[in-house]
Amino acid sequence: MIFTDTHTHLYYEQDAEKQAQLMERCFESDVNRLFLPNVDVKSIAMIDDLVAKYPENCFAMAGLHPCDVKEDYLALLDEIYKSIAGRKIYAIGEIGIDLYWDKTTLAIQQDAFRKQIGWAKALGLPIVIHCREAFDEVFEVLESERDEKLRGIFHCFTGNLAQAKQAIDLNFYLGIGGVVTYKKAGLDLVLADIPLINLVLETDSPYLAPVPFRGKPNESSYLVYIAQKLADIYGVSIEEIADVTTENSKKIFGV
């Protein structure tokens, strides 16, 4: 059984011993594939370091997180884009729009989003979307960019059924994380009408820990709790959840 965490910031842990322990707990829980979203310029080196330590298990992305899109975003984009040369990356991400913290930067967030979608299309890569309180704005950009090259994952999907179907119609998988274990989230009701073939697993570690660790730091080994919740929702074994979602991740990332 192989689980794939399609979205983890495990590299944030910079203490070598603690990082090794996090990885060991992943392997003990059959979480053997970890995809690492980039957020800014300084996280590039942290990701590369973890990939170098675990080249069979960790896979890099490149992108500028929408919360890091500020006045200097064009220079940051240029630096991140230049870093792609000579590195093996598997997606452009995490990118998108976040209106939870700052609505005044919407215009430049949209511009950064479009530019990075352009990278992905040119490189033949998927995108990994961060969308917080911005479904309408994200879909506006995606619909304008819709073509056979546009594809990827809606990271930390928490939308309604209509939004789930629109994302899938745009050739995106839904990234399901710890929120699905929260009683009042309602995500289980949405997934009741969405086939498992449209989903991938993620933790967004160290954020959004699943029950029974809600409110505590998350880690990729906790992916099994998310998988068990999906097994309950779909009435299948946890092994089937692992098999289907890992196969989906291979279709997306090509590895």
Short mmCIF file of C-alpha atoms in Angstrom, two decimals:
data_model
loop_
_atom_site.label_atom_id
_atom_site.label_comp_id
_atom_site.label_asym_id
_atom_site.label_seq_id
_atom_site.Cartn_x
_atom_site.Cartn_y
_atom_site.Cartn_z
CA MET A 1 0.00 0.00 0.00
CA ILE A 2 1.42 3.37 -1.04
CA PHE A 3 -0.08 6.70 -0.02
CA THR A 4 0.74 9.94 -1.83
CA ASP A 5 0.67 13.29 -0.07
CA THR A 6 0.20 15.63 -3.01
CA HIS A 7 0.71 18.77 -0.92
CA THR A 8 3.01 19.04 2.10
CA HIS A 9 5.32 21.75 3.42
CA LEU A 10 7.32 19.23 5.42
CA TYR A 11 10.46 21.15 4.45
CA TYR A 12 9.44 23.92 6.87
CA GLU A 13 10.94 21.74 9.60
CA GLN A 14 14.60 22.71 9.39
CA ASP A 15 15.86 20.81 12.41
CA ALA A 16 17.59 17.85 10.75
CA GLU A 17 16.70 15.34 13.45
CA LYS A 18 13.05 16.37 13.66
CA GLN A 19 12.80 16.38 9.86
CA ALA A 20 14.20 12.85 9.70
CA GLN A 21 11.67 11.77 12.32
CA LEU A 22 8.83 13.26 10.29
CA MET A 23 9.98 11.32 7.24
CA GLU A 24 10.39 8.11 9.24
CA ARG A 25 6.82 8.39 10.53
CA CYS A 26 5.68 8.85 6.91
CA PHE A 27 7.35 5.61 5.88
CA GLU A 28 5.90 3.78 8.89
CA SER A 29 2.44 4.90 7.70
CA ASP A 30 3.07 3.95 4.03
CA VAL A 31 3.19 7.61 2.98
CA ASN A 32 6.00 7.12 0.49
CA ARG A 33 5.37 9.90 -2.04
CA LEU A 34 5.42 13.56 -1.04
CA PHE A 35 4.95 16.53 -3.36
CA LEU A 36 6.39 19.81 -2.11
CA PRO A 37 4.69 23.07 -3.14
CA ASN A 38 6.86 26.16 -3.34
CA VAL A 39 5.67 29.41 -1.77
CA ASP A 40 8.44 31.99 -2.22
CA VAL A 41 12.09 32.41 -3.19
CA LYS A 42 13.61 31.22 0.09
CA SER A 43 11.63 27.96 0.12
CA ILE A 44 13.32 26.82 -3.12
CA ALA A 45 16.51 25.82 -1.32
CA MET A 46 14.59 24.12 1.49
CA ILE A 47 12.66 22.02 -1.02
CA ASP A 48 15.80 21.15 -2.98
CA ASP A 49 17.51 20.04 0.23
CA LEU A 50 14.69 17.66 1.14
CA VAL A 51 14.53 16.28 -2.40
CA ALA A 52 18.29 15.66 -2.30
CA LYS A 53 17.90 13.71 0.95
CA TYR A 54 14.94 11.64 -0.30
CA PRO A 55 15.08 11.61 -4.12
CA GLU A 56 12.82 8.56 -4.40
CA ASN A 57 10.13 10.05 -2.18
CA CYS A 58 10.07 13.83 -2.48
CA PHE A 59 9.14 15.82 -5.58
CA ALA A 60 9.48 19.57 -6.09
CA MET A 61 7.12 22.23 -7.39
CA ALA A 62 7.91 25.85 -8.24
CA GLY A 63 5.61 28.80 -7.81
CA LEU A 64 4.75 32.00 -5.93
CA HIS A 65 2.01 31.67 -3.29
CA PRO A 66 -0.72 34.31 -3.72
CA CYS A 67 -0.15 35.59 -0.17
CA ASP A 68 3.41 36.42 -1.22
CA VAL A 69 2.30 38.46 -4.23
CA LYS A 70 3.26 41.99 -3.19
CA GLU A 71 4.60 45.06 -4.98
CA ASP A 72 7.81 43.24 -5.92
CA TYR A 73 6.02 40.19 -7.34
CA LEU A 74 7.42 40.52 -10.87
CA ALA A 75 10.98 40.31 -9.58
CA LEU A 76 10.06 37.33 -7.42
CA LEU A 77 8.40 35.58 -10.34
CA ASP A 78 11.49 36.15 -12.44
CA GLU A 79 13.74 34.66 -9.75
CA ILE A 80 11.49 31.62 -9.27
CA TYR A 81 11.20 31.04 -13.01
CA LYS A 82 14.98 31.17 -13.41
CA SER A 83 15.33 28.56 -10.66
CA ILE A 84 13.41 26.02 -12.74
CA ALA A 85 16.28 25.59 -15.18
CA GLY A 86 18.48 22.71 -14.14
CA ARG A 87 15.97 21.40 -11.59
CA LYS A 88 13.34 18.70 -11.96
CA ILE A 89 9.95 20.04 -10.99
CA TYR A 90 6.63 18.31 -11.33
CA ALA A 91 4.13 21.17 -11.09
CA ILE A 92 3.77 24.93 -10.92
CA GLY A 93 2.45 25.62 -7.47
CA GLU A 94 1.17 26.59 -5.22
CA ILE A 95 -0.39 29.45 -7.13
CA GLY A 96 -3.79 31.08 -7.21
CA ILE A 97 -5.79 33.74 -5.39
CA ASP A 98 -6.25 34.38 -1.66
CA LEU A 99 -8.69 37.09 -0.59
CA TYR A 100 -8.83 36.07 3.07
CA TRP A 101 -5.88 38.21 4.17
CA ASP A 102 -5.75 41.01 1.61
CA LYS A 103 -8.33 41.93 -1.02
CA THR A 104 -6.38 44.98 -2.21
CA THR A 105 -3.87 42.84 -4.11
CA LEU A 106 -6.46 41.06 -6.26
CA ALA A 107 -5.29 42.59 -9.54
CA ILE A 108 -1.64 41.61 -9.08
CA GLN A 109 -2.64 38.20 -7.70
CA GLN A 110 -4.60 37.62 -10.90
CA ASP A 111 -1.66 38.72 -13.02
CA ALA A 112 0.77 36.47 -11.15
CA PHE A 113 -1.69 33.58 -11.46
CA ARG A 114 -2.01 34.02 -15.22
CA LYS A 115 1.74 34.33 -15.72
CA GLN A 116 2.38 31.12 -13.82
CA ILE A 117 -0.36 29.28 -15.69
CA GLY A 118 1.56 30.33 -18.79
CA TRP A 119 4.71 28.72 -17.39
CA ALA A 120 2.88 25.48 -16.75
CA LYS A 121 1.44 25.34 -20.25
CA ALA A 122 4.82 26.09 -21.84
CA LEU A 123 6.52 23.42 -19.72
CA GLY A 124 3.75 20.85 -20.06
CA LEU A 125 3.19 20.79 -16.29
CA PRO A 126 0.08 20.76 -14.07
CA ILE A 127 -0.71 23.62 -11.71
CA VAL A 128 -1.59 23.34 -8.04
CA ILE A 129 -4.13 25.96 -7.03
CA HIS A 130 -4.46 27.78 -3.73
CA CYS A 131 -7.96 29.25 -3.48
CA ARG A 132 -9.18 30.93 -0.32
CA GLU A 133 -12.39 32.94 -0.32
CA ALA A 134 -11.83 33.40 -4.05
CA PHE A 135 -13.66 30.68 -5.99
CA ASP A 136 -15.34 33.15 -8.35
CA GLU A 137 -12.08 34.97 -9.03
CA VAL A 138 -10.10 31.75 -9.55
CA PHE A 139 -12.71 30.29 -11.88
CA GLU A 140 -12.79 33.54 -13.88
CA VAL A 141 -9.08 33.16 -14.60
CA LEU A 142 -9.31 29.42 -15.26
CA GLU A 143 -12.22 29.73 -17.66
CA SER A 144 -10.32 32.35 -19.64
CA GLU A 145 -7.30 30.01 -19.75
CA ARG A 146 -9.31 26.85 -20.52
CA ASP A 147 -7.65 24.59 -23.09
CA GLU A 148 -6.23 21.06 -23.37
CA LYS A 149 -3.03 22.11 -21.57
CA LEU A 150 -4.74 23.45 -18.44
CA ARG A 151 -4.83 20.80 -15.71
CA GLY A 152 -3.83 20.12 -12.13
CA ILE A 153 -5.13 20.04 -8.57
CA PHE A 154 -7.46 22.27 -6.58
CA HIS A 155 -5.44 22.16 -3.37
CA CYS A 156 -7.38 21.94 -0.09
CA PHE A 157 -10.72 21.84 -1.88
CA THR A 158 -13.52 23.06 0.39
CA GLY A 159 -16.10 24.21 -2.16
CA ASN A 160 -19.67 23.17 -2.84
CA LEU A 161 -20.89 20.55 -5.29
CA ALA A 162 -21.27 23.00 -8.18
CA GLN A 163 -17.73 24.28 -7.66
CA ALA A 164 -16.42 20.71 -7.44
CA LYS A 165 -18.04 19.84 -10.75
CA GLN A 166 -16.74 23.01 -12.40
CA ALA A 167 -13.20 22.24 -11.23
CA ILE A 168 -13.43 18.68 -12.56
CA ASP A 169 -14.83 19.97 -15.87
CA LEU A 170 -11.77 22.20 -16.13
CA ASN A 171 -9.58 19.06 -15.89
CA PHE A 172 -8.66 19.41 -12.22
CA TYR A 173 -8.54 16.87 -9.43
CA LEU A 174 -9.76 17.83 -5.98
CA GLY A 175 -7.10 17.79 -3.23
CA ILE A 176 -8.75 16.42 -0.09
CA GLY A 177 -7.12 17.09 3.26
CA GLY A 178 -7.86 17.26 6.96
CA VAL A 179 -10.97 19.44 6.53
CA VAL A 180 -12.90 16.36 5.37
CA THR A 181 -12.61 15.01 8.94
CA TYR A 182 -14.17 18.11 10.51
CA LYS A 183 -17.79 17.51 11.53
CA LYS A 184 -19.23 20.85 10.45
CA ALA A 185 -17.23 21.25 7.24
CA GLY A 186 -19.84 19.49 5.07
CA LEU A 187 -17.20 18.29 2.64
CA ASP A 188 -18.29 14.68 3.16
CA LEU A 189 -21.72 15.59 1.78
CA VAL A 190 -20.16 17.15 -1.33
CA LEU A 191 -17.96 14.11 -1.94
CA ALA A 192 -20.98 11.82 -1.76
CA ASP A 193 -21.73 13.01 -5.31
CA ILE A 194 -18.13 13.09 -6.58
CA PRO A 195 -16.42 9.88 -7.80
CA LEU A 196 -13.24 8.82 -6.04
CA ILE A 197 -11.49 8.86 -9.43
CA ASN A 198 -11.53 12.68 -9.21
CA LEU A 199 -9.67 12.95 -5.91
CA VAL A 200 -6.13 13.03 -4.53
CA LEU A 201 -4.98 13.07 -0.92
CA GLU A 202 -3.01 15.82 0.79
CA THR A 203 -2.15 17.09 4.26
CA ASP A 204 -0.98 20.69 3.72
CA SER A 205 1.34 19.88 6.62
CA PRO A 206 1.99 21.62 9.01
CA TYR A 207 -1.50 23.14 8.63
CA LEU A 208 -5.04 21.74 8.84
CA ALA A 209 -4.36 18.62 10.88
CA PRO A 210 -7.14 16.04 10.66
CA VAL A 211 -9.16 14.77 13.60
CA PRO A 212 -7.93 13.56 16.13
CA PHE A 213 -5.06 16.07 15.85
CA ARG A 214 -7.10 19.13 14.91
CA GLY A 215 -5.54 22.30 16.27
CA LYS A 216 -2.09 20.73 16.51
CA PRO A 217 0.76 20.81 13.97
CA ASN A 218 -0.02 18.57 11.02
CA GLU A 219 2.39 16.11 9.44
CA SER A 220 2.34 13.97 6.34
CA SER A 221 2.05 10.70 8.29
CA TYR A 222 -1.44 11.85 9.32
CA LEU A 223 -2.56 11.29 5.73
CA VAL A 224 -3.88 7.89 6.84
CA TYR A 225 -6.61 9.59 8.90
CA ILE A 226 -7.81 11.45 5.82
CA ALA A 227 -7.69 8.23 3.80
CA GLN A 228 -9.74 6.39 6.45
CA LYS A 229 -12.40 9.13 6.36
CA LEU A 230 -12.63 8.75 2.58
CA ALA A 231 -12.85 4.97 2.97
CA ASP A 232 -15.83 5.54 5.27
CA ILE A 233 -17.48 8.00 2.87
CA TYR A 234 -17.08 5.77 -0.19
CA GLY A 235 -17.61 2.45 1.59
CA VAL A 236 -14.36 0.96 0.32
CA SER A 237 -11.14 -0.29 1.92
CA ILE A 238 -8.35 2.09 2.85
CA GLU A 239 -6.20 0.08 0.43
CA GLU A 240 -8.49 1.10 -2.43
CA ILE A 241 -8.29 4.73 -1.35
CA ALA A 242 -4.49 4.48 -1.43
CA ASP A 243 -4.45 2.75 -4.81
CA VAL A 244 -6.88 5.09 -6.59
CA THR A 245 -5.53 8.35 -5.21
CA THR A 246 -1.90 7.38 -5.79
CA GLU A 247 -2.72 6.36 -9.36
CA ASN A 248 -4.44 9.73 -9.82
CA SER A 249 -1.31 11.49 -8.55
CA LYS A 250 0.78 9.62 -11.10
CA LYS A 251 -1.54 10.77 -13.88
CA ILE A 252 -1.17 14.36 -12.74
CA PHE A 253 2.54 14.56 -12.01
CA GLY A 254 3.85 11.93 -14.41
CA VAL A 255 5.80 10.12 -11.71
#
